[in-house]
Amino acid sequence: MTESVDREANRALRARFDEVYGQYQRLRSGLDELQVKLAELRVTERSDDGQVTATVGARGELISVEVEPSVFHDRDAGALSRKITTTVHRASAAAVTATRNLVAGYLPDGSPSVDFLSTNDFDALLGRANAVLQRGE
């Protein structure tokens, strides 16, 4: 009886291992493609009035800002500064979402790594590891 239980447990463990290893293989094979897509990712946002355009990369890093000549008719440096800042922030937020969606396609469902990209919550990212360490496993 014990031998039968051991075989069933081994089969279940082997099936789980095969599943996890398959996920790893898919992740690994897609890593090069993901790196290229992230390097090429560009998100562009325009101000509400269309006078300012900001383009950012996958991490929200500013790549370019374009300002329409008509913006200088107002001669209000403070308003222009706020408009640029708001537009860059919107582009960065959109880049976080685009990056998260792109990366999600390469990670297992429910991966805390995907949520971390938008929340920057290390506790959530490391939650399982912390729980294992606290239990002493």
mmCIF file of C-alpha atoms in Angstrom, residues 16-92:
data_model
loop_
_atom_site.group_PDB
_atom_site.id
_atom_site.type_symbol
_atom_site.label_atom_id
_atom_site.label_comp_id
_atom_site.label_asym_id
_atom_site.label_seq_id
_atom_site.Cartn_x
_atom_site.Cartn_y
_atom_site.Cartn_z
ATOM 1 C CA ARG A 16 4.067 19.357 -11.282
ATOM 2 C CA PHE A 17 7.768 19.471 -12.120
ATOM 3 C CA ASP A 18 7.001 19.002 -15.822
ATOM 4 C CA GLU A 19 4.461 21.833 -15.660
ATOM 5 C CA VAL A 20 6.871 24.222 -13.913
ATOM 6 C CA TYR A 21 9.719 23.229 -16.220
ATOM 7 C CA GLY A 22 7.491 23.849 -19.251
ATOM 8 C CA GLN A 23 6.683 27.324 -17.932
ATOM 9 C CA TYR A 24 10.383 27.970 -17.428
ATOM 10 C CA GLN A 25 11.200 26.807 -20.965
ATOM 11 C CA ARG A 26 8.521 29.089 -22.449
ATOM 12 C CA LEU A 27 9.814 32.005 -20.396
ATOM 13 C CA ARG A 28 13.410 31.317 -21.343
ATOM 14 C CA SER A 29 12.703 30.908 -25.037
ATOM 15 C CA GLY A 30 10.763 34.150 -25.132
ATOM 16 C CA LEU A 31 13.289 36.161 -23.132
ATOM 17 C CA ASP A 32 15.321 37.308 -26.147
ATOM 18 C CA GLU A 33 12.165 38.325 -27.991
ATOM 19 C CA LEU A 34 10.888 40.158 -24.908
ATOM 20 C CA GLN A 35 14.164 42.069 -24.527
ATOM 21 C CA VAL A 36 13.967 43.239 -28.144
ATOM 22 C CA LYS A 37 10.330 44.280 -27.787
ATOM 23 C CA LEU A 38 11.060 46.191 -24.580
ATOM 24 C CA ALA A 39 14.031 47.949 -26.182
ATOM 25 C CA GLU A 40 11.827 48.997 -29.107
ATOM 26 C CA LEU A 41 8.769 49.985 -27.049
ATOM 27 C CA ARG A 42 7.813 53.635 -27.452
ATOM 28 C CA VAL A 43 4.741 55.338 -26.042
ATOM 29 C CA THR A 44 3.688 58.772 -27.261
ATOM 30 C CA GLU A 45 1.156 61.043 -25.570
ATOM 31 C CA ARG A 46 -0.119 64.474 -26.553
ATOM 32 C CA SER A 47 -1.313 67.259 -24.303
ATOM 33 C CA ASP A 48 -5.062 67.866 -24.354
ATOM 34 C CA ASP A 49 -4.624 70.784 -26.731
ATOM 35 C CA GLY A 50 -2.116 68.918 -28.920
ATOM 36 C CA GLN A 51 0.637 71.474 -28.414
ATOM 37 C CA VAL A 52 3.025 69.159 -26.550
ATOM 38 C CA THR A 53 3.988 65.603 -27.519
ATOM 39 C CA ALA A 54 6.102 63.374 -25.275
ATOM 40 C CA THR A 55 7.608 60.010 -26.196
ATOM 41 C CA VAL A 56 8.954 57.629 -23.555
ATOM 42 C CA GLY A 57 10.517 54.175 -23.507
ATOM 43 C CA ALA A 58 9.505 50.984 -21.725
ATOM 44 C CA ARG A 59 10.662 52.226 -18.316
ATOM 45 C CA GLY A 60 9.047 55.611 -18.755
ATOM 46 C CA GLU A 61 12.350 57.272 -19.639
ATOM 47 C CA LEU A 62 11.890 60.404 -21.674
ATOM 48 C CA ILE A 63 13.002 60.013 -25.276
ATOM 49 C CA SER A 64 11.673 63.216 -26.804
ATOM 50 C CA VAL A 65 9.446 66.225 -26.266
ATOM 51 C CA GLU A 66 8.010 68.147 -29.182
ATOM 52 C CA VAL A 67 6.423 71.556 -28.768
ATOM 53 C CA GLU A 68 4.209 73.171 -31.397
ATOM 54 C CA PRO A 69 5.268 76.743 -32.243
ATOM 55 C CA SER A 70 1.780 77.983 -31.314
ATOM 56 C CA VAL A 71 2.535 77.257 -27.653
ATOM 57 C CA PHE A 72 4.829 80.280 -27.556
ATOM 58 C CA HIS A 73 2.027 82.732 -28.345
ATOM 59 C CA ASP A 74 0.908 82.583 -24.707
ATOM 60 C CA ARG A 75 4.390 83.376 -23.368
ATOM 61 C CA ASP A 76 3.455 81.663 -20.113
ATOM 62 C CA ALA A 77 6.491 79.612 -19.096
ATOM 63 C CA GLY A 78 4.714 78.178 -16.043
ATOM 64 C CA ALA A 79 1.773 76.919 -18.083
ATOM 65 C CA LEU A 80 4.123 75.398 -20.654
ATOM 66 C CA SER A 81 6.138 73.704 -17.917
ATOM 67 C CA ARG A 82 2.989 72.207 -16.364
ATOM 68 C CA LYS A 83 1.752 71.066 -19.779
ATOM 69 C CA ILE A 84 5.056 69.336 -20.552
ATOM 70 C CA THR A 85 5.216 67.723 -17.115
ATOM 71 C CA THR A 86 1.620 66.467 -17.309
ATOM 72 C CA THR A 87 2.138 65.069 -20.796
ATOM 73 C CA VAL A 88 5.372 63.297 -19.824
ATOM 74 C CA HIS A 89 3.676 61.803 -16.739
ATOM 75 C CA ARG A 90 0.789 60.515 -18.870
ATOM 76 C CA ALA A 91 3.239 58.984 -21.342
ATOM 77 C CA SER A 92 5.194 57.347 -18.506
#
